[in-house]
Short mmCIF file of C-alpha atoms in Angstrom, two decimals:
data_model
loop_
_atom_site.label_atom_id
_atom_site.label_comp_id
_atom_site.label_asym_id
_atom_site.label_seq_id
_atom_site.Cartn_x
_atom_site.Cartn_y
_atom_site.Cartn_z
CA UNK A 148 -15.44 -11.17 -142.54
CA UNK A 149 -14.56 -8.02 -139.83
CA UNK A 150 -16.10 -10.17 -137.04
CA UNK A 151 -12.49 -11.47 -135.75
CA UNK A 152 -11.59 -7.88 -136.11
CA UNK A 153 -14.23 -6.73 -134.00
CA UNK A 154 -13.65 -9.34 -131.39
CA UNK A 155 -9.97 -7.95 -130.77
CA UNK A 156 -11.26 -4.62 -130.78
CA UNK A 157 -13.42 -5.78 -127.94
CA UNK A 158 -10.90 -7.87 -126.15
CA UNK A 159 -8.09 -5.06 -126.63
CA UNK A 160 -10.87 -2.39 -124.97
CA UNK A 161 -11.72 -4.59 -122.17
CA UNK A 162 -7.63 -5.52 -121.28
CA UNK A 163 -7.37 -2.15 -121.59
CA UNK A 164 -10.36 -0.75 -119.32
CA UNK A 165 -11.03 -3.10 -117.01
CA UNK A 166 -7.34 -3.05 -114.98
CA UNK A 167 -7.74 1.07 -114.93
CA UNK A 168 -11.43 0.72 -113.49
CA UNK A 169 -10.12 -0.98 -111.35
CA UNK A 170 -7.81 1.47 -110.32
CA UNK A 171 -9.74 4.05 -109.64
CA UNK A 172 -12.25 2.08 -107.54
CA UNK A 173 -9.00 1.65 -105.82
CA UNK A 174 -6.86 4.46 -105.69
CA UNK A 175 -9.48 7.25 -105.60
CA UNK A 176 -12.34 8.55 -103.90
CA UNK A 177 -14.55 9.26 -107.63
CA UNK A 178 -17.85 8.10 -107.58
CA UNK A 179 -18.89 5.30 -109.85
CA UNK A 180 -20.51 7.77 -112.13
CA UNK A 181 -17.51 10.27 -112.51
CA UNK A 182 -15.55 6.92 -112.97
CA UNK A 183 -17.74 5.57 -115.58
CA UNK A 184 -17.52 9.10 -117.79
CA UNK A 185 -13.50 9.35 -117.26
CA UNK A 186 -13.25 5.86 -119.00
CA UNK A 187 -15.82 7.05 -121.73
CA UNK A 188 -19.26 5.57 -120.90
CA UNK A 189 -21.89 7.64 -121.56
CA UNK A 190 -23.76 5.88 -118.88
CA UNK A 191 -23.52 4.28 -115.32
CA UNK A 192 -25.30 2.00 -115.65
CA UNK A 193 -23.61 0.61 -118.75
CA UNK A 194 -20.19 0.81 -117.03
CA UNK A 195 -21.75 -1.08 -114.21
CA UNK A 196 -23.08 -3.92 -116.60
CA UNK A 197 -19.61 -3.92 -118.54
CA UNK A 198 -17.84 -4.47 -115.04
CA UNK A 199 -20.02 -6.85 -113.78
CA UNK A 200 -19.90 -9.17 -116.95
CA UNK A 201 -16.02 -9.23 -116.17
CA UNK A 202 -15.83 -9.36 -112.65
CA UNK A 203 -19.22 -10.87 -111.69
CA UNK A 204 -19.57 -8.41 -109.44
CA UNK A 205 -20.66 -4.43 -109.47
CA UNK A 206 -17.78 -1.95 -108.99
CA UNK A 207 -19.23 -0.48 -105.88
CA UNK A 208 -19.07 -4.32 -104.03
CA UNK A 209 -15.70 -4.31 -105.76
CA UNK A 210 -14.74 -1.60 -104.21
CA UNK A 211 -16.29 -2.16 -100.81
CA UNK A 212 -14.54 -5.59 -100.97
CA UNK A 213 -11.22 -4.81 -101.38
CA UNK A 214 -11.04 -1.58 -98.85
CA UNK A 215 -12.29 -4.25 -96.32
CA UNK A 216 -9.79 -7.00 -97.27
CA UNK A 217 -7.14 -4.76 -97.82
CA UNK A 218 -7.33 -1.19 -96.63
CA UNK A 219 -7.30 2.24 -99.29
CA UNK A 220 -4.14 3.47 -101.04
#
């Protein structure tokens, strides 16, 4: 069966993308959007539901959140 295969896959994207979304939400001024096509979603919106199954939160409140808690740079 390639199922456990495609479960790392998964897990080895999302260890992958999720610490450099956040990141750029971070460390940059990129929109969502722009942010979303540099990390290779074809979509916003799907880079908005992949973050927010993670994070249980959107990136924009991400973002928000953390440049009021802890500043930008």
């Amino acid at each position: 069966s390639k199922q456990p295969i495609k479960l790392l896959a998964k897990t080895v994207i999302t260890d992958c993308l999720l610490p450099e979304a956040k990141r750029l939400l971070i460390h940059t001024p990129q929109s969502v959007k722009q942010i979303a096509l540099q990390l290779g979603f074809e979509e916003a919106m799907h880079f908005n539901k992949f973050f927010k199954k993670q994070q249980n939160t959107t990136p924009k409140a991400f973002r928000e959140s953390y440049l009021a808690a802890y500043g930008a740079g």
